[in-house]
Coordinates of C-alpha atoms in Angstrom, one line a residue:
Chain A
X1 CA 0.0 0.0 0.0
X2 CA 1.5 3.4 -0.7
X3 CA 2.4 5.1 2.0
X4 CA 4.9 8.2 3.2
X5 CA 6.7 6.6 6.1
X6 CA 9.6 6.2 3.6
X7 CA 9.8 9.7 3.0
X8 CA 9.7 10.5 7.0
X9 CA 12.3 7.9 7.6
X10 CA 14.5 9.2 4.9
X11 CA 14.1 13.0 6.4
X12 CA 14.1 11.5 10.3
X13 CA 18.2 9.7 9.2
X14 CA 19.3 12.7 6.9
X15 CA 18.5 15.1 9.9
X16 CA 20.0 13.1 12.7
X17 CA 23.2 11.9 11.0
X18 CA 24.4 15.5 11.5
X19 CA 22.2 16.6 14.2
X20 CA 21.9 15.7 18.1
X21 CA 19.0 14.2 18.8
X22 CA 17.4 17.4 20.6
X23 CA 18.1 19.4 17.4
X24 CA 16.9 17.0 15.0
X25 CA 13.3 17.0 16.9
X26 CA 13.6 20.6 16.9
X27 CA 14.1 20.9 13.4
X28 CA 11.1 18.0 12.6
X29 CA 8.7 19.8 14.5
X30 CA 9.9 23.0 12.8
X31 CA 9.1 21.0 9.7
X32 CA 6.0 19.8 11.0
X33 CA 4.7 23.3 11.5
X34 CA 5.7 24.6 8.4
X35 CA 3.6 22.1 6.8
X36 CA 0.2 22.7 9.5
X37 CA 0.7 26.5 8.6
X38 CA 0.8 26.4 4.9
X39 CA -2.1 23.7 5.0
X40 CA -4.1 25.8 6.7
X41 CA -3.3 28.9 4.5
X42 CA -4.2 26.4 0.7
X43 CA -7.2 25.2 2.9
X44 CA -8.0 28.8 3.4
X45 CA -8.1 29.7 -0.2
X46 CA -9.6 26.2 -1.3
X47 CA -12.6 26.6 0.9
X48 CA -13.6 29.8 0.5
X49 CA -13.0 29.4 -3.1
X50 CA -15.5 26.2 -3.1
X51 CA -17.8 27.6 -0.8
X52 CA -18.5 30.5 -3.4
X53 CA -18.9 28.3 -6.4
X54 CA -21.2 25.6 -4.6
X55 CA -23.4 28.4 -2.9
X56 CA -23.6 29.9 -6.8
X57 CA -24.1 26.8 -8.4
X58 CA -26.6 25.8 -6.1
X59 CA -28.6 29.4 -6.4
X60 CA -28.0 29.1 -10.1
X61 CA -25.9 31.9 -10.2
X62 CA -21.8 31.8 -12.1
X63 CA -20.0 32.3 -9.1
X64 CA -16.4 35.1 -9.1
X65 CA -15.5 34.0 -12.5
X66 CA -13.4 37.4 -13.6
X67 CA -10.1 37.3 -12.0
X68 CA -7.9 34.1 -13.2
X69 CA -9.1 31.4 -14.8
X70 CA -12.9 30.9 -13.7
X71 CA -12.0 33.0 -10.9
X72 CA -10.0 30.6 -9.7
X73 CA -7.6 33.8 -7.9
X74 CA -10.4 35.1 -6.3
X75 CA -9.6 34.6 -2.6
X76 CA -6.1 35.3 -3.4
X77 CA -7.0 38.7 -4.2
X78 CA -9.5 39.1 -1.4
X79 CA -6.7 37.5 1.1
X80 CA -4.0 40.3 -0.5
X81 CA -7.0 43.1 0.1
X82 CA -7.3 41.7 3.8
X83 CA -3.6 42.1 4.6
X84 CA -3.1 45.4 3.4
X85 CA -6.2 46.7 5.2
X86 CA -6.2 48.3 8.6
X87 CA -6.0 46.0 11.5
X88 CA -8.8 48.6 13.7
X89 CA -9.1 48.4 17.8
X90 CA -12.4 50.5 18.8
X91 CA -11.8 52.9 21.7
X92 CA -12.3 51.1 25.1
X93 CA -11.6 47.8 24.2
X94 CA -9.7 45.4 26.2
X95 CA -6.5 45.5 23.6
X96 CA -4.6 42.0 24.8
X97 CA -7.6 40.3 24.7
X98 CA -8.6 41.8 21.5
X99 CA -5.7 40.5 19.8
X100 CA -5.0 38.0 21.5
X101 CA -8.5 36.3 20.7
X102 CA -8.2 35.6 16.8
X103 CA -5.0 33.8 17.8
X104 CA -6.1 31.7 19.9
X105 CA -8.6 30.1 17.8
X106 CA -6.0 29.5 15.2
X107 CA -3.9 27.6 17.9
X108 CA -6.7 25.3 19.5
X109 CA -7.4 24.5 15.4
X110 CA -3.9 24.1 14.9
X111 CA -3.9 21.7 18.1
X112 CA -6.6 19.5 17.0
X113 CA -4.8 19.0 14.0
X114 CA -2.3 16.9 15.9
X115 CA -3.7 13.4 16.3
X116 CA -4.8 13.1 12.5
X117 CA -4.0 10.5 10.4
X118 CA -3.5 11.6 7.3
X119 CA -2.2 8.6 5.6
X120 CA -0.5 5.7 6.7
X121 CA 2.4 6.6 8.8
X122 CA 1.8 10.3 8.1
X123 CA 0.2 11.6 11.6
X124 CA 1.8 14.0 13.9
X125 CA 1.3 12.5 17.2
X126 CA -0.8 9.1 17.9
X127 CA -1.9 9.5 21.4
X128 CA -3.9 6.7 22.9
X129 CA -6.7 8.7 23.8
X130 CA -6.5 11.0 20.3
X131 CA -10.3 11.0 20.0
X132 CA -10.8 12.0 23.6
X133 CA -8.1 15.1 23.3
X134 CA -10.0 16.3 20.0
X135 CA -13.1 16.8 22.3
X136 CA -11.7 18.5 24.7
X137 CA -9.4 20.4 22.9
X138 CA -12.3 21.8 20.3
X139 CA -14.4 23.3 23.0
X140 CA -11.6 25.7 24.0
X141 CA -12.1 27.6 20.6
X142 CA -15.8 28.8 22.2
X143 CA -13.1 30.5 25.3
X144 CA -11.5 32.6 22.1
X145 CA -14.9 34.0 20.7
X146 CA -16.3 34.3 24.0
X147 CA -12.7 36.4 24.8
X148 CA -13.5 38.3 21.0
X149 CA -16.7 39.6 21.9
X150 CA -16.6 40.1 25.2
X151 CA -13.0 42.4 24.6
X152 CA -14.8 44.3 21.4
X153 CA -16.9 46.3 24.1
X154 CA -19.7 46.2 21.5
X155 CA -23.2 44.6 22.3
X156 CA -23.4 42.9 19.3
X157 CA -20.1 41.3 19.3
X158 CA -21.1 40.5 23.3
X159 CA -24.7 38.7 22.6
X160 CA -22.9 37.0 19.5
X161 CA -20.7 35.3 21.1
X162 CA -22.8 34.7 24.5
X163 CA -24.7 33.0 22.1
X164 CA -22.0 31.3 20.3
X165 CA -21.1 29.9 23.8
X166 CA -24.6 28.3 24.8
X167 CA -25.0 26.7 21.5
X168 CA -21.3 25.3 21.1
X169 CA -21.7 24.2 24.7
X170 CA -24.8 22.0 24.0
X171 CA -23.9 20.4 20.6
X172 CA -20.8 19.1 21.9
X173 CA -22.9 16.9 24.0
X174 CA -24.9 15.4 21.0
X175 CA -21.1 15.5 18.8
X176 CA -19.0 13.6 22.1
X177 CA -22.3 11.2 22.0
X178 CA -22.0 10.5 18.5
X179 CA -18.4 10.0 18.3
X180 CA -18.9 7.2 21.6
X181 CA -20.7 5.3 19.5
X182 CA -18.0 4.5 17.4
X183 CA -15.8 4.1 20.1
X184 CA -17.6 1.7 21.4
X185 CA -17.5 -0.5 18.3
X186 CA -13.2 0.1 17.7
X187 CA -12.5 -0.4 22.2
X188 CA -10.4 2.4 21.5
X189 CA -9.7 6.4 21.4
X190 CA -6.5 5.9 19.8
X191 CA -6.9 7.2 15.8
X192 CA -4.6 5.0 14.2
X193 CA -6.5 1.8 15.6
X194 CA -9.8 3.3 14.7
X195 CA -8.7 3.6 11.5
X196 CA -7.4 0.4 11.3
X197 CA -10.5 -1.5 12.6
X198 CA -12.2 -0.3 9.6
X199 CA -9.5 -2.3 7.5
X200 CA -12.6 -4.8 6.1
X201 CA -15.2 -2.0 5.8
X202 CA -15.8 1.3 7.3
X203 CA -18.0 1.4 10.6
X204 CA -21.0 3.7 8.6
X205 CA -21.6 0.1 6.7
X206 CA -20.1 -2.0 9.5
X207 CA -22.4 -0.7 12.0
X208 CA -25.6 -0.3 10.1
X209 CA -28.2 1.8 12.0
X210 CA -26.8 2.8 15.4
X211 CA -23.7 4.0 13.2
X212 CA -25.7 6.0 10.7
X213 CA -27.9 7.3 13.3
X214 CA -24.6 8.9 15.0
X215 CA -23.3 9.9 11.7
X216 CA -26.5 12.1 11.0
X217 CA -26.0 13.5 14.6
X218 CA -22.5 14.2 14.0
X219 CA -22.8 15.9 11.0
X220 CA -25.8 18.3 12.5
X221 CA -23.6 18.9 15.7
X222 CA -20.7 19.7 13.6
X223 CA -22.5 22.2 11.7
X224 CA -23.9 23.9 14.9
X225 CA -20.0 23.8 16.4
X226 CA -18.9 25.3 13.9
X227 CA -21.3 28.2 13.9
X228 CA -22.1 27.9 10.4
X229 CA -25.7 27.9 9.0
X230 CA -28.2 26.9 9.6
X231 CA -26.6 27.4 13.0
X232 CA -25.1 30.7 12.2
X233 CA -26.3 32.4 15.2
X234 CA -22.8 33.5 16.3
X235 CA -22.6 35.6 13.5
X236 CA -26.4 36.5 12.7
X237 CA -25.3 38.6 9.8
X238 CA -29.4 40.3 9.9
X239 CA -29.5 41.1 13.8
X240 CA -25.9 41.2 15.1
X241 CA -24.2 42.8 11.6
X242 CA -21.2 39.7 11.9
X243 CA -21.3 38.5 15.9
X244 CA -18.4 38.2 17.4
X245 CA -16.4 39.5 15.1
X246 CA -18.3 43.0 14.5
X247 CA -15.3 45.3 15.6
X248 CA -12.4 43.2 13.7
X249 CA -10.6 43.8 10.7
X250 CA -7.7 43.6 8.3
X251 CA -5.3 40.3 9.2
X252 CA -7.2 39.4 12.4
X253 CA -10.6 39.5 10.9
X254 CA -8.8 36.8 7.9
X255 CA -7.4 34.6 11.2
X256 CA -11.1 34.3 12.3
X257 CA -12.7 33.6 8.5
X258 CA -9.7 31.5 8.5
X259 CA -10.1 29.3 11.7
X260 CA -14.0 28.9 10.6
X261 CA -12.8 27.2 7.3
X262 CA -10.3 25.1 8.8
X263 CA -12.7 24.2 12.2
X264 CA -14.8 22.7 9.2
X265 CA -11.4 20.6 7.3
X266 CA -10.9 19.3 10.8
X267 CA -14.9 18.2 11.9
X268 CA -14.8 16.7 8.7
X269 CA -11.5 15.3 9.2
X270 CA -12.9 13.5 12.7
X271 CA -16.4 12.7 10.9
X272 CA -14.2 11.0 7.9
X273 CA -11.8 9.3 10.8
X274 CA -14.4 7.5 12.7
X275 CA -17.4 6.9 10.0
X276 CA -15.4 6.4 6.8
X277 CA -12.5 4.6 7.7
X278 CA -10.1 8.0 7.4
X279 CA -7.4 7.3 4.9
X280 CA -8.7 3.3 4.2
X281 CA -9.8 2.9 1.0
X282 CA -13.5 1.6 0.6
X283 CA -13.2 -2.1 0.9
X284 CA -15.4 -4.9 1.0
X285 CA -15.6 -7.6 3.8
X286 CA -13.6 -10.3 2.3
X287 CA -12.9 -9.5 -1.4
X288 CA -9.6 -9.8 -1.7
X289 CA -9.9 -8.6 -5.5
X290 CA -11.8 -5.6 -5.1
X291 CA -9.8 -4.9 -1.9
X292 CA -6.7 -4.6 -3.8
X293 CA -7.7 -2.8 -6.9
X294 CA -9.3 0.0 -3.9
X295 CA -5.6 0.3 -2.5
X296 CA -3.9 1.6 -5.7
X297 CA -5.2 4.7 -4.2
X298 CA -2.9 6.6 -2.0
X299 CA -4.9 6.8 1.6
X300 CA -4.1 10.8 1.1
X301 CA -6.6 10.6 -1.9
X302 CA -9.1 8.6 -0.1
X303 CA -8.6 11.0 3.3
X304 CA -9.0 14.3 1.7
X305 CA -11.8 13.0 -0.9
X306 CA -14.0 12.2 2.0
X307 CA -13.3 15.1 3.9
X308 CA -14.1 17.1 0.6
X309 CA -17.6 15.2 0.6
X310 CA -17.8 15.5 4.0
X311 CA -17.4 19.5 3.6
X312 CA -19.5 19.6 0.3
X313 CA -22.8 18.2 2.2
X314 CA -22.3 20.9 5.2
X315 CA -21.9 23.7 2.4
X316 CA -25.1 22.0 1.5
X317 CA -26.6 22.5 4.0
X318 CA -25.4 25.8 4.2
X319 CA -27.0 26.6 1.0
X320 CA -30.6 25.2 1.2
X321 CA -31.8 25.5 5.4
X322 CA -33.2 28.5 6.8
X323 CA -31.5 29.6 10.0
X324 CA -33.0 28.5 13.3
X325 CA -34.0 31.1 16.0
X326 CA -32.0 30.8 19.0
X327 CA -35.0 29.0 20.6
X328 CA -35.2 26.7 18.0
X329 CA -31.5 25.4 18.0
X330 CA -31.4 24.8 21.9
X331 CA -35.0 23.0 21.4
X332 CA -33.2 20.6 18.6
X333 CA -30.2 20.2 20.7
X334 CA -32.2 19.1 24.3
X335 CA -35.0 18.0 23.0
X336 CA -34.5 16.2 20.2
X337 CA -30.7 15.3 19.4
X338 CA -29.4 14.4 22.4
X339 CA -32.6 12.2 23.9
X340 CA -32.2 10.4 20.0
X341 CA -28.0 10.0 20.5
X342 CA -28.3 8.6 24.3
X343 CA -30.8 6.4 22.9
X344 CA -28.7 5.4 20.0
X345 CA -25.7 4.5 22.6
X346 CA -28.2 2.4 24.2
X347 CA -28.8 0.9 20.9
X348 CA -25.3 0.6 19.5
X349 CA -24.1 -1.0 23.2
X350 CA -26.5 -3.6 22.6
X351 CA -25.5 -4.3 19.0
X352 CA -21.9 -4.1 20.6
X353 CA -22.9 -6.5 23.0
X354 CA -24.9 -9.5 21.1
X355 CA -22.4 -8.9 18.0
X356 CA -24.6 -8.1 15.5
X357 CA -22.4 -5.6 13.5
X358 CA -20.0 -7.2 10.5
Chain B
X1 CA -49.8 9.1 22.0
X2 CA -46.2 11.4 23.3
X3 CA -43.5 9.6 21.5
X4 CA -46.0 8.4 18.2
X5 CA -45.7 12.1 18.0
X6 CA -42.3 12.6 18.5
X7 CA -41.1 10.1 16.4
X8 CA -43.5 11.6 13.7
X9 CA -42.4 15.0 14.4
X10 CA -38.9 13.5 14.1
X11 CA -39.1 12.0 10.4
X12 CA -41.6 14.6 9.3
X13 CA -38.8 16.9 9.7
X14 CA -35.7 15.1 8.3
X15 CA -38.1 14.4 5.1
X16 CA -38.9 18.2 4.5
X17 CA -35.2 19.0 4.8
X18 CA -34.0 16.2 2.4
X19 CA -37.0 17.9 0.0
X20 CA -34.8 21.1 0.0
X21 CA -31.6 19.3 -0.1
X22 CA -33.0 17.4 -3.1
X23 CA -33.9 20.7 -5.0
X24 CA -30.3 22.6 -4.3
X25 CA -28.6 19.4 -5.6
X26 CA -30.5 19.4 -8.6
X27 CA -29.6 22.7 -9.4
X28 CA -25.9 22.2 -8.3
X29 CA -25.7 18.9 -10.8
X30 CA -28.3 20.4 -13.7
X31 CA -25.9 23.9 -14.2
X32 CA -27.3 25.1 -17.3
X33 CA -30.1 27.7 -16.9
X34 CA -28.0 30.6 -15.3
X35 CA -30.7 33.0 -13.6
X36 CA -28.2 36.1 -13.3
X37 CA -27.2 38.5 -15.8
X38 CA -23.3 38.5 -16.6
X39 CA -23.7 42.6 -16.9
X40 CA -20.6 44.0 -18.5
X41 CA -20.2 41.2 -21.3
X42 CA -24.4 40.9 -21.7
X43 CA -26.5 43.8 -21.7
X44 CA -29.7 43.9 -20.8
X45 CA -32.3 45.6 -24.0
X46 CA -34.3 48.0 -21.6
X47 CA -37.7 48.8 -22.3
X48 CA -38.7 51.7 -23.9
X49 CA -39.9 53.6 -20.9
X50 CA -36.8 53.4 -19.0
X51 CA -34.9 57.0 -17.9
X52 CA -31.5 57.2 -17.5
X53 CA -30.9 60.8 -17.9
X54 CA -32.5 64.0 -19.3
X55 CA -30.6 64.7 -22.9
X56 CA -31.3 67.4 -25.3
X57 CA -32.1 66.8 -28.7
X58 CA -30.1 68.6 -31.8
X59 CA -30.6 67.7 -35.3
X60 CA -27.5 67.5 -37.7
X61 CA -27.5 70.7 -38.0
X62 CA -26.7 71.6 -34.2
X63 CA -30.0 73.0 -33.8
X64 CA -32.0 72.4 -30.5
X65 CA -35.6 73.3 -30.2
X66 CA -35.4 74.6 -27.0
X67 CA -36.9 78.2 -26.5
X68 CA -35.3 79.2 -22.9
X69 CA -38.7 79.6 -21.4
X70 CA -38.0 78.0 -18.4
X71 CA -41.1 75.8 -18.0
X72 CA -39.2 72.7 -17.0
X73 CA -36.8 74.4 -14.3
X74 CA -40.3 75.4 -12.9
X75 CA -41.7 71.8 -13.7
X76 CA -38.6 70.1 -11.9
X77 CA -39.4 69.2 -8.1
X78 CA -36.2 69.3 -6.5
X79 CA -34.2 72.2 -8.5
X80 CA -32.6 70.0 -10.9
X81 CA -32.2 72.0 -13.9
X82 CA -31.2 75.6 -14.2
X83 CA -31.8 77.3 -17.4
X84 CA -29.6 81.0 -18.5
X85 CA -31.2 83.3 -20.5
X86 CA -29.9 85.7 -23.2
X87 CA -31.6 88.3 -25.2
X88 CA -30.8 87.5 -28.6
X89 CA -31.1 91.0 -31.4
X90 CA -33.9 90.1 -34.2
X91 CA -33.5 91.2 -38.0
X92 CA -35.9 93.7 -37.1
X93 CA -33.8 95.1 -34.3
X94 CA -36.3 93.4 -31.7
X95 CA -35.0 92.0 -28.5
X96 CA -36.4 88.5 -27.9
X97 CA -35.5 85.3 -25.1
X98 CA -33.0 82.4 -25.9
X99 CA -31.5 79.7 -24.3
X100 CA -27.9 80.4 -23.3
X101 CA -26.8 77.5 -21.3
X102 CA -29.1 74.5 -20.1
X103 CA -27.6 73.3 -16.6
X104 CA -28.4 69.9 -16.0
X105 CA -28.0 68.2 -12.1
X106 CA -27.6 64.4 -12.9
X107 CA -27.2 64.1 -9.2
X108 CA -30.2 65.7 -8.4
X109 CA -32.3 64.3 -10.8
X110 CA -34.9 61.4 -9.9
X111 CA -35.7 60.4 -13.6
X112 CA -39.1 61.8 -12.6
X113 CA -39.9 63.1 -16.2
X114 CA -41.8 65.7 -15.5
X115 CA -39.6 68.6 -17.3
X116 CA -40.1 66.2 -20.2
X117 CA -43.8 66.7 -19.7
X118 CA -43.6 70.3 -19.4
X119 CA -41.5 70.8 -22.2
X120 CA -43.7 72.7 -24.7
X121 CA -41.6 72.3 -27.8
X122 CA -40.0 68.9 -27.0
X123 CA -36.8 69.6 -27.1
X124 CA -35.5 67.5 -23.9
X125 CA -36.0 63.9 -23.5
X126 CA -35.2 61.1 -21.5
X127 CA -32.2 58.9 -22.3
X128 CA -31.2 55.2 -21.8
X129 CA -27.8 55.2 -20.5
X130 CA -27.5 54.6 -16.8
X131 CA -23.6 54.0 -16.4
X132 CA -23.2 57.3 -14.8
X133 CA -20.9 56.7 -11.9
X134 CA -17.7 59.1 -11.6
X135 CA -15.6 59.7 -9.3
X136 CA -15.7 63.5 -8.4
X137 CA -19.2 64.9 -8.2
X138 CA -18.7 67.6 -10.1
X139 CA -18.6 65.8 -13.3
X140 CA -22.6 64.8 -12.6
X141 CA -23.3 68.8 -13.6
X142 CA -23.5 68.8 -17.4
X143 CA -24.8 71.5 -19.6
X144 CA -27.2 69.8 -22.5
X145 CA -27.1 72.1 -25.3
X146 CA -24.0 72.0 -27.0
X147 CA -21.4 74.4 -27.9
X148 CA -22.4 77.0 -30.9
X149 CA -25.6 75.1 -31.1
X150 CA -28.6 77.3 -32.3
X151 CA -32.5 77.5 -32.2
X152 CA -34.2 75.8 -34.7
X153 CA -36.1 77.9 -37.6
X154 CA -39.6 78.1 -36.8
X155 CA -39.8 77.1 -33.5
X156 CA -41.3 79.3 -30.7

């Protein structure tokens, strides 16, 4: 199967025949974050790049088709407008926190990036509770837009992210319910061995309805987490002008547009992780035919095509729901998805239990 | 029955969203019909009615038919045009009123078309073009009647 650890190995010996062995980790994880920082600045331009053709194509409109080639450069030219523009801080504002906030939520995204497999071999640090860190580390982002609006001494940005905080709050219950119930299928929080458990089949086949159930949970939780719409409430663009980020601009309003994209590249990542198989390609029980044409595929391919899909059906639903009052969203969270995802852990421990998943 | 209900409630929901899910995705696979208009390279052919701007006609022979009597500045609600007289010297030696220069507040103007209306000879009318952004306001004041244009023969 193709995989990168050649390439790590290769790097890991080059840099340690002439290095200690304190400098040659220093210099890998200088590599390392090289790498995480210009991922997330491509993912940057990807995303908002296919966010604006899908919502067009979906509202039957072109899309930014002037500047390159189908206006492909588009957010390169909006990202060069953003850096050269004024980086404001409104009179009374708590300055440190203020800038301090955008920053933040780049660096709890930049953290949950850690324990993600990207291919075989290719993962940054495979900690044996890696599914367990990524919920806990996720719900720090709501301290950074809770510190943005609260240091913009403006009462939009202040009810924006007050109500950013309630609803991230109660969708990570439904999200850390969903995610149990494939843990309960793999017996373990560790990524690489969720991902290989799904070797003959991924766990949203494997595990039939208590798995698709939690899927369709995830996915809605997700959405809400990531304070996009439907769930948009955060930044109510028609009450609270943009939430909790009202009172920024130039570079630190980009870091926050930027952290939104790559909060979603990183659900998705988790979502593709645990319900299809993360960088296994789609095989089939025992078909040792069909099983090896599937692994001509790099697990790169397969990873970022599912997170792709994974990301096309949020902007999906981006594109089609109307947004929920805040009412509304905490009714679906307590009343409906969280009763329906304890229920479903019930379900799946059972399956779990009598064996009845492949 | 509670939870026959809930679970109704449940699935009535998830089937109207797939309905709307079902109708984007059709128009995100089907991209053919394209309801904008791609403005600069496609223009739009406006109906006949539409106002852009207030233009005076002259023939080929740089004649306008405007008299200088004033009856649109008076017509106009919101002091759009400002007309200058001039006492031009008849053959005979008689005094009589002309048009000197037409001043013509594009800025003002809300394409109301009443000067139009009160025009007795029909010499303004209302134009098409409605590009008329600038970037200094002053450029918005124009003056219709062109340079060394005259009064038609045999109009009064």
């Amino acid at each position: 199967m193709f995989s990168l650890e050649g390439l790590k190995n290769t790097i890991h010996y080059t840099l340690s025949a002439s290095l200690g062995t304190t400098s040659t980790l220093l210099v890998e994880m200088l590599i390392v974050g090289i790498c995480v920082i210009s991922l997330f600045a491509v993912l940057g331009l990807v995303l908002v790049f296919m966010e604006r053709k899908v919502s067009a194509y979906m509202q039957i409109r072109l899309g930014p088709n002037r500047v390159g080639f189908q206006g492909s450069l588009q957010t390169v030219a909006d990202t060069l407008k953003l850096v050269v523009k004024e980086g404001l801080v409104p009179n009374g504002a708590d300055k440190f926190l203020f800038n301090f906030a955008p920053f933040l939520v780049m660096i709890v995204a930049m953290l949950i990036m850690a324990p993600i497999a990207f291919t075989k071999g290719l993962q940054m640090w495979d900690l044996n509770i890696g599914v367990l860190y990524v919920t806990a580390v996720s719900s720090i982002s709501v301290i950074g837009i809770l510190m943005a609006g609260w240091a913009s001494n403006n009462k939009y940005s202040l009810l924006g992210a007050m109500r950013s905080g309630a609803q991230i709050v109660s969708y990570e219950l439904s999200a850390g319910l969903a995610i149990l119930t494939i843990v309960i299928f793999t017996e373990s929080l560790q990524i690489s061995k969720i991902v290989e458990s799904q070797q003959t089949g991924w766990w949203l086949f494997k595990a039939h309805i208590p798995a698709v159930i939690a899927f369709i949970i995830f996915i809605i939780a997700v959405t809400a987490e990531t304070n996009r719409a439907p769930f948009d409430l955060a930044e109510a663009e028609s009450e609270l002008t943009a939430g909790f980020h009202t009172e920024y601009s130039g570079m630190r309003f980009a870091l926050f547009f930027l952290a939104e994209y790559v909060n979603i590249f990183i659900v998705c990542a988790i979502g593709s992780t645990l319900f299809l198989g993360g960088w296994m390609p789609f095989h089939i029980g025992h078909w040792s035919a069909f099983n090896h044409v599937m692994d001509f595929i790099p697990g790169i391919v397969w990873f970022f095509g599912k997170i792709f899909f994974l990301i096309f059906v949020i902007m999906w639903f981006r594109w089609t729901f109307p947004r929920l009052r805040i009412d509304q969203l905490l009714n679906l969270e307590w009343k409906y998805l969280l009763p329906i995802s304890m229920f479903n852990l019930l379900l799946a421990t059972v399956v779990a239990i009598m064996g009845w998943h492949f | 029955m509670f939870i026959v209900d809930y679970i109704k409630t449940v699935f009535g929901g998830v089937k109207s969203l797939l309905v709307g899910m079902n109708r984007t995705g059709y128009y995100f696979f089907h991209h053919k019909e394209i309801i904008t208009q791609q403005y600069p390279d496609v223009k739009q052919v406006l109906p006949e009615r539409f106002r852009g701007e207030v233009v005076m006609i002259h023939d080929e022979k740089n004649e306008h038919r405007c008299t200088g009597c004033t009856a649109c500045e008076l017509a106009c609600p919101n002091a759009t045009i400002k007309i200058v007289t001039k006492f031009d010297i008849t053959p005979e030696g008689k005094k009589k009123k002309a048009l000197d220069t037409f001043v013509y507040h594009l800025e003002l103007c809300t394409m109301c078309n009443l000067c139009i209306e009160a025009c007795p000879t029909g010499a303004i009318k209302m134009d098409q073009t409605f590009e008329h952004s600038v970037y200094d306001r002053s450029l918005l004041i124009k003056i219709l009647n062109k340079p060394g244009s005259k009064l038609m023969e045999g109009v009064e």
